[in-house]
Amino acid sequence: MEEAVSAGRLREEGNALFQAGQHRAALAAYTRALSLDCSGPERAVLHRNRAACHLKLEDYAEAEADASKAIEADGRDTKALFRRSQALQKLGHLDQAISDLQRCISLEPKNKAFQEALRALGSSMHEKMKTMSCTDSKVEQMFQILLDPEEKDADKKQKAAQNLIVLAREEAGAEKIFQSDGVRLLTRLLDTAKADLMLAALRTLVGLCSGHRSRTMAILAELGAPRLSAVLGVEHEQVSLAACNLLHVMFDSLREGLQKDFRGKEDAVVLDSSKDMKLLIKDLLELLPLEGASAHGRDNALNLLIKVVPRKSPKETNNSMSLWVIDQGLKKILEVGSTVCGAPGSLPVTENTRMSASVLLSKLYEDLKCDAERENFHHLCEDYVRSWFEGHELAGKLRAIQTVSCLLQGPSDAGNRVLELEGIMDSVLSLCASVCEAHQLVAVEALIHAADKAKRASFITANGVSLLKEIYKHSERDSIRIRALVGLCKLGSAGGTDFSMKQFAEGSTMKLAKQCRKWLCNEAIDTSTRRWAVEGLAYLTFDADVKEEFVEDKAAMQAMFQLAKSEDRSVLYAVASTLVNCTNSYDHEEPDPQMLELAKYAKQHIPEQHPKDKPDFVKRRVRKLLTAGVVSALACMVKSENPALTNSCRELISRVFLALVAEAEDRGGVVAQGGGKALIPLSLEGTEVGQTKAAQALAKITITSNPEMAFPGERIYEVVRPLVSLLHLQRTGLENFEGLMALTNLAGISERLRQKILKEKAVPMIEGYMFEEHELIRLAATECMCNMAMSKEVQELFLAEDSDRLKLMVLYSGEEDEKLRRAASGTLAMLTALHPPICKRIPQVTVHWLEILQALLLSPSTELQHRGAVVVMNMMAAERGVAEQLIASEMLEILSVLAKDRDKPRVAQAAQEALAQAVSYGLIKPGPGQD
């Protein structure tokens, strides 16, 4: 706690710090001075000085607010007016900035700095007005350049296209383009079929549609959903992606309506956009089975449907859009999922297409609310599979089996149902022995996906294992052998991490893993085949011996990380699963000893942990993964916008990150390689478990690293919400504790961060944990409140009539736990300094207040003594009545002794200030030699 000094002295200190370039320290000095009693003119100067600090720190809103307070006190203060004009200019309010500068010049007509500033600002304003006034002609010129077939200057065309896109991002510009027959002209650009012009048109349309429902509906009526769908399906990948982005923006605008800035204009107009949404969705569904559509166009259509059709949350009651899509388009989605690559008439697809179809089917199935809806889904799937299986000979059987694989990877309940249809499983087993590689691939993959499902596992164990072994041993094709191996891996890992449940003979699992690693490192094999090696490891790494060998093979680890960064995103889940196994970051509960005894008595199976899964082994494996570059791979995986990055996949990645930051010394490296940035989106979306794990990892980083370096710029504010989520009651004690510790660090950095914590409604939760029985959680909550008390809003809470906040803080200042006393008394010292009315309330909250303060002053801890002395000093200064109560007690004697203690100068200084205040009230006489 600072020594008590006068406002004037603090202002001088702030001025010296400002001159030395220490702007944050200067700001703190001026703020401290403002908390003391000082005259109106003195306060105005302090506000003016704080405005200068804020300008240097680029906090322009605060600079404008402080300068305004100085101007309220003295409207002729040219320094404050000039500083406010600078802040207003940075905030974009040029007209107000000019007004302030004109006032400055009227007060000081010969001031050259004011004249020069006004000239520069006037020029900026003139340019802005000129730009606005000639927007009409500029729009026309841009379209003329773009649509002129004679115009050969590529740079000129590119500049015109860029200007059009930039103009469309501003509401006024977007409206001007729209009113200037822009949609018709943009349609002409689209119809040129030239990639650069189509991109310009699509990106401009994004600006026109963003956040504006009525404009979106008008544009959709002009362009037509079929045209947009056709553009989505073009071969040019960038054009298809730009069309996908436009359609996404259109869906958002149709669903959400107008942004709040424009809502007032069109609230009176009843706009029903559901019909337009269905038109767009219908055309996307039509695109899926279209042979002429490009592979990436088909992927983009699937990705869009995943984003816009299912409900965002189960809290939304209306799932009519999903039901409509199932009735209108389920068979079209299955057409994509059942595509057999290389077969005559097969649809063009990418490595990710079938996975995207599986994810969409899964999302639709999860969106169903009752058995009748689910039964309809099952019947449609069964009818589709039968339609191919019966009467289409071999080609039809292959399509049917491929559909089964697609469903097993998506809505597995539906996959299991079709797997049980008569003849399906027999066809799978017979085709596994086919001499045709393409046919064998389809069958073996179906068998592998079926092996995942417990319902079929016993059947496959009995009928499929021997077949898979035969294929693995005797096939000459690596693509077939690797898939057979994965099937064996799945069946071999049925016991999970239970060391006592071994499916294969001793050593077999290790041999399979070695072969997987060999294939993984063989770059001569294509990526889609190597992906299956990771699938195998995802199952085999349940075995601790396999984990240990894998982390010793740096080449295999790095090969897996490279695959995770490749365009084949279907590998993400397998990579994440392998890493979860290696880091032991899955959930594992310690068995109840009594239940273990009962299980032994009943001769039931008792799971056993592998000796190499103990903490020391796990810690070493984590270090090996970090050295091999796991963080950059995970960060790349999180960036993926592919449907393969499902919520369950996000959860796995969050679990791995939490394991990677378990040791404090590893956290800096994780942040340096992009881990901090990657954790923020993981903590904000996905499963609740995944979000919590990511938030806990963020908390660990925030506790031991400098948050401003770990999360630079605006990113630090994004960390607040995840940390606050750790304070909810359903979280564990450790999560609560780490969340509080991290928030304490953030709250000590800046007022803006404290405001963000307040906005997230964290203060009531922090208060709740101050009553927690666990002493560490109680301490962390009190320390957090101490930092939060620097905010005016929090200070006011301590004065609320119906609150025991202040009472609790006073009582905690008298607790036996020294750390808790330190935190509570620090909060009291802060509150009494920054908010003097609190000083008057302390004697009213508990009868023990005097003895608690005296105990602080008599403490053997110098820090506690100092905090107690500052509280007493502040209370003395606050009101004569409070000072009388203090002096009437033994406090006078204690203060007199402390004031002479030369070994504790800060304590002595505070005690002297308190006694000086008592003298000024006339409560005591000055001692010999005192003024």
PDB file of C-alpha atoms in Angstrom, residues 206-348:
ATOM      1  CA  VAL A 206     -21.596  -9.864 -48.909  1.00  0.00           C
ATOM      2  CA  GLY A 207     -21.355  -6.207 -47.808  1.00  0.00           C
ATOM      3  CA  LEU A 208     -24.857  -5.465 -49.138  1.00  0.00           C
ATOM      4  CA  CYS A 209     -26.439  -8.448 -47.346  1.00  0.00           C
ATOM      5  CA  SER A 210     -24.579  -8.343 -44.000  1.00  0.00           C
ATOM      6  CA  GLY A 211     -27.054  -7.625 -41.214  1.00  0.00           C
ATOM      7  CA  HIS A 212     -29.784  -6.342 -43.566  1.00  0.00           C
ATOM      8  CA  ARG A 213     -32.748  -8.646 -44.053  1.00  0.00           C
ATOM      9  CA  SER A 214     -34.880  -6.580 -46.447  1.00  0.00           C
ATOM     10  CA  ARG A 215     -31.912  -5.882 -48.745  1.00  0.00           C
ATOM     11  CA  THR A 216     -30.993  -9.592 -48.647  1.00  0.00           C
ATOM     12  CA  MET A 217     -34.536 -10.575 -49.631  1.00  0.00           C
ATOM     13  CA  ALA A 218     -34.514  -8.066 -52.512  1.00  0.00           C
ATOM     14  CA  ILE A 219     -31.111  -9.311 -53.743  1.00  0.00           C
ATOM     15  CA  LEU A 220     -32.257 -12.931 -53.535  1.00  0.00           C
ATOM     16  CA  ALA A 221     -35.368 -12.060 -55.564  1.00  0.00           C
ATOM     17  CA  GLU A 222     -33.193 -10.351 -58.212  1.00  0.00           C
ATOM     18  CA  LEU A 223     -30.448 -12.988 -58.443  1.00  0.00           C
ATOM     19  CA  GLY A 224     -32.530 -16.095 -57.796  1.00  0.00           C
ATOM     20  CA  ALA A 225     -31.481 -19.014 -55.608  1.00  0.00           C
ATOM     21  CA  PRO A 226     -30.664 -21.273 -58.641  1.00  0.00           C
ATOM     22  CA  ARG A 227     -28.063 -18.778 -59.933  1.00  0.00           C
ATOM     23  CA  LEU A 228     -26.347 -18.595 -56.513  1.00  0.00           C
ATOM     24  CA  SER A 229     -26.394 -22.373 -56.228  1.00  0.00           C
ATOM     25  CA  ALA A 230     -24.876 -22.673 -59.720  1.00  0.00           C
ATOM     26  CA  VAL A 231     -22.046 -20.291 -58.756  1.00  0.00           C
ATOM     27  CA  LEU A 232     -21.406 -22.396 -55.649  1.00  0.00           C
ATOM     28  CA  GLY A 233     -20.922 -25.446 -57.875  1.00  0.00           C
ATOM     29  CA  VAL A 234     -18.328 -23.933 -60.255  1.00  0.00           C
ATOM     30  CA  GLU A 235     -14.883 -25.481 -60.704  1.00  0.00           C
ATOM     31  CA  HIS A 236     -12.993 -22.362 -59.567  1.00  0.00           C
ATOM     32  CA  GLU A 237     -12.335 -23.049 -55.877  1.00  0.00           C
ATOM     33  CA  GLN A 238     -12.078 -19.407 -54.701  1.00  0.00           C
ATOM     34  CA  VAL A 239     -15.287 -18.413 -56.499  1.00  0.00           C
ATOM     35  CA  SER A 240     -17.125 -21.372 -54.940  1.00  0.00           C
ATOM     36  CA  LEU A 241     -15.830 -20.422 -51.485  1.00  0.00           C
ATOM     37  CA  ALA A 242     -16.862 -16.753 -51.988  1.00  0.00           C
ATOM     38  CA  ALA A 243     -20.360 -17.930 -53.025  1.00  0.00           C
ATOM     39  CA  CYS A 244     -20.488 -20.116 -49.904  1.00  0.00           C
ATOM     40  CA  ASN A 245     -19.566 -17.108 -47.749  1.00  0.00           C
ATOM     41  CA  LEU A 246     -22.282 -14.977 -49.415  1.00  0.00           C
ATOM     42  CA  LEU A 247     -24.920 -17.648 -48.871  1.00  0.00           C
ATOM     43  CA  HIS A 248     -23.897 -17.982 -45.219  1.00  0.00           C
ATOM     44  CA  VAL A 249     -24.234 -14.200 -44.740  1.00  0.00           C
ATOM     45  CA  MET A 250     -27.640 -14.330 -46.457  1.00  0.00           C
ATOM     46  CA  PHE A 251     -28.828 -17.108 -44.148  1.00  0.00           C
ATOM     47  CA  ASP A 252     -27.677 -15.142 -41.098  1.00  0.00           C
ATOM     48  CA  SER A 253     -29.438 -11.981 -42.286  1.00  0.00           C
ATOM     49  CA  LEU A 254     -32.643 -13.841 -43.105  1.00  0.00           C
ATOM     50  CA  ARG A 255     -32.599 -15.601 -39.737  1.00  0.00           C
ATOM     51  CA  GLU A 256     -31.519 -12.786 -37.452  1.00  0.00           C
ATOM     52  CA  GLY A 257     -33.177  -9.855 -39.191  1.00  0.00           C
ATOM     53  CA  LEU A 258     -31.679  -6.424 -39.155  1.00  0.00           C
ATOM     54  CA  GLN A 259     -28.838  -5.372 -36.913  1.00  0.00           C
ATOM     55  CA  LYS A 260     -29.862  -3.068 -34.077  1.00  0.00           C
ATOM     56  CA  ASP A 261     -28.489   0.009 -35.872  1.00  0.00           C
ATOM     57  CA  PHE A 262     -31.075  -0.314 -38.608  1.00  0.00           C
ATOM     58  CA  ARG A 263     -33.860  -2.150 -36.821  1.00  0.00           C
ATOM     59  CA  GLY A 264     -35.909   1.011 -36.256  1.00  0.00           C
ATOM     60  CA  LYS A 265     -36.228   1.699 -39.971  1.00  0.00           C
ATOM     61  CA  GLU A 266     -38.012  -1.497 -40.836  1.00  0.00           C
ATOM     62  CA  ASP A 267     -39.680  -2.757 -37.685  1.00  0.00           C
ATOM     63  CA  ALA A 268     -43.031  -1.698 -39.108  1.00  0.00           C
ATOM     64  CA  VAL A 269     -42.512  -3.898 -42.179  1.00  0.00           C
ATOM     65  CA  VAL A 270     -43.478  -7.518 -41.641  1.00  0.00           C
ATOM     66  CA  LEU A 271     -40.826  -9.603 -43.385  1.00  0.00           C
ATOM     67  CA  ASP A 272     -41.279 -13.380 -43.510  1.00  0.00           C
ATOM     68  CA  SER A 273     -37.922 -14.759 -44.568  1.00  0.00           C
ATOM     69  CA  SER A 274     -38.610 -18.475 -43.928  1.00  0.00           C
ATOM     70  CA  LYS A 275     -39.793 -18.961 -47.525  1.00  0.00           C
ATOM     71  CA  ASP A 276     -36.529 -17.482 -48.872  1.00  0.00           C
ATOM     72  CA  MET A 277     -34.483 -19.680 -46.534  1.00  0.00           C
ATOM     73  CA  LYS A 278     -36.271 -22.782 -47.805  1.00  0.00           C
ATOM     74  CA  LEU A 279     -35.653 -21.718 -51.409  1.00  0.00           C
ATOM     75  CA  LEU A 280     -31.914 -21.432 -50.732  1.00  0.00           C
ATOM     76  CA  ILE A 281     -31.779 -24.737 -48.852  1.00  0.00           C
ATOM     77  CA  LYS A 282     -33.792 -26.493 -51.589  1.00  0.00           C
ATOM     78  CA  ASP A 283     -31.257 -25.391 -54.202  1.00  0.00           C
ATOM     79  CA  LEU A 284     -28.346 -26.490 -52.009  1.00  0.00           C
ATOM     80  CA  LEU A 285     -29.955 -29.926 -51.707  1.00  0.00           C
ATOM     81  CA  GLU A 286     -30.495 -30.031 -55.493  1.00  0.00           C
ATOM     82  CA  LEU A 287     -26.795 -29.285 -55.987  1.00  0.00           C
ATOM     83  CA  LEU A 288     -25.634 -32.297 -53.925  1.00  0.00           C
ATOM     84  CA  PRO A 289     -26.414 -35.109 -56.424  1.00  0.00           C
ATOM     85  CA  LEU A 290     -25.740 -32.929 -59.493  1.00  0.00           C
ATOM     86  CA  GLU A 291     -23.049 -34.569 -61.624  1.00  0.00           C
ATOM     87  CA  GLY A 292     -21.981 -31.214 -63.112  1.00  0.00           C
ATOM     88  CA  ALA A 293     -21.242 -29.675 -59.696  1.00  0.00           C
ATOM     89  CA  SER A 294     -17.594 -29.494 -58.635  1.00  0.00           C
ATOM     90  CA  ALA A 295     -16.264 -31.569 -55.731  1.00  0.00           C
ATOM     91  CA  HIS A 296     -15.403 -28.517 -53.575  1.00  0.00           C
ATOM     92  CA  GLY A 297     -18.783 -26.940 -54.486  1.00  0.00           C
ATOM     93  CA  ARG A 298     -20.445 -30.067 -53.111  1.00  0.00           C
ATOM     94  CA  ASP A 299     -18.298 -29.814 -49.959  1.00  0.00           C
ATOM     95  CA  ASN A 300     -19.254 -26.144 -49.521  1.00  0.00           C
ATOM     96  CA  ALA A 301     -22.952 -26.984 -49.904  1.00  0.00           C
ATOM     97  CA  LEU A 302     -22.693 -29.710 -47.227  1.00  0.00           C
ATOM     98  CA  ASN A 303     -20.795 -27.380 -44.878  1.00  0.00           C
ATOM     99  CA  LEU A 304     -23.436 -24.680 -45.309  1.00  0.00           C
ATOM    100  CA  LEU A 305     -26.263 -27.095 -44.569  1.00  0.00           C
ATOM    101  CA  ILE A 306     -24.438 -28.242 -41.412  1.00  0.00           C
ATOM    102  CA  LYS A 307     -24.186 -24.612 -40.224  1.00  0.00           C
ATOM    103  CA  VAL A 308     -27.642 -23.309 -41.092  1.00  0.00           C
ATOM    104  CA  VAL A 309     -30.160 -26.160 -40.789  1.00  0.00           C
ATOM    105  CA  PRO A 310     -29.981 -27.779 -37.302  1.00  0.00           C
ATOM    106  CA  ARG A 311     -30.941 -25.772 -34.221  1.00  0.00           C
ATOM    107  CA  LYS A 312     -28.084 -23.881 -32.604  1.00  0.00           C
ATOM    108  CA  SER A 313     -29.164 -25.108 -29.182  1.00  0.00           C
ATOM    109  CA  PRO A 314     -31.609 -27.679 -27.719  1.00  0.00           C
ATOM    110  CA  LYS A 315     -33.201 -24.703 -25.914  1.00  0.00           C
ATOM    111  CA  GLU A 316     -34.718 -23.673 -29.259  1.00  0.00           C
ATOM    112  CA  THR A 317     -37.987 -25.572 -29.553  1.00  0.00           C
ATOM    113  CA  ASN A 318     -38.484 -25.315 -33.321  1.00  0.00           C
ATOM    114  CA  ASN A 319     -36.760 -28.066 -35.335  1.00  0.00           C
ATOM    115  CA  SER A 320     -39.057 -27.703 -38.354  1.00  0.00           C
ATOM    116  CA  MET A 321     -36.185 -26.843 -40.707  1.00  0.00           C
ATOM    117  CA  SER A 322     -34.419 -30.124 -39.934  1.00  0.00           C
ATOM    118  CA  LEU A 323     -37.657 -32.082 -40.433  1.00  0.00           C
ATOM    119  CA  TRP A 324     -38.233 -30.300 -43.754  1.00  0.00           C
ATOM    120  CA  VAL A 325     -34.660 -31.066 -44.932  1.00  0.00           C
ATOM    121  CA  ILE A 326     -35.021 -34.744 -43.936  1.00  0.00           C
ATOM    122  CA  ASP A 327     -38.263 -35.052 -45.927  1.00  0.00           C
ATOM    123  CA  GLN A 328     -37.001 -33.073 -48.924  1.00  0.00           C
ATOM    124  CA  GLY A 329     -33.335 -33.966 -49.059  1.00  0.00           C
ATOM    125  CA  LEU A 330     -32.261 -36.963 -46.951  1.00  0.00           C
ATOM    126  CA  LYS A 331     -31.970 -39.159 -50.042  1.00  0.00           C
ATOM    127  CA  LYS A 332     -29.921 -36.463 -51.814  1.00  0.00           C
ATOM    128  CA  ILE A 333     -27.474 -36.370 -48.878  1.00  0.00           C
ATOM    129  CA  LEU A 334     -27.288 -40.181 -48.941  1.00  0.00           C
ATOM    130  CA  GLU A 335     -26.523 -39.981 -52.695  1.00  0.00           C
ATOM    131  CA  VAL A 336     -23.296 -38.181 -51.749  1.00  0.00           C
ATOM    132  CA  GLY A 337     -22.559 -40.501 -48.814  1.00  0.00           C
ATOM    133  CA  SER A 338     -23.045 -43.605 -50.973  1.00  0.00           C
ATOM    134  CA  THR A 339     -20.682 -42.485 -53.764  1.00  0.00           C
ATOM    135  CA  VAL A 340     -18.158 -45.186 -54.684  1.00  0.00           C
ATOM    136  CA  CYS A 341     -15.032 -43.470 -55.988  1.00  0.00           C
ATOM    137  CA  GLY A 342     -13.961 -44.649 -59.423  1.00  0.00           C
ATOM    138  CA  ALA A 343     -17.285 -46.365 -60.185  1.00  0.00           C
ATOM    139  CA  PRO A 344     -19.012 -45.436 -63.482  1.00  0.00           C
ATOM    140  CA  GLY A 345     -21.150 -42.287 -63.052  1.00  0.00           C
ATOM    141  CA  SER A 346     -19.828 -41.562 -59.531  1.00  0.00           C
ATOM    142  CA  LEU A 347     -20.048 -37.980 -58.262  1.00  0.00           C
ATOM    143  CA  PRO A 348     -16.883 -35.872 -58.065  1.00  0.00           C
TER     144      PRO A 348
END
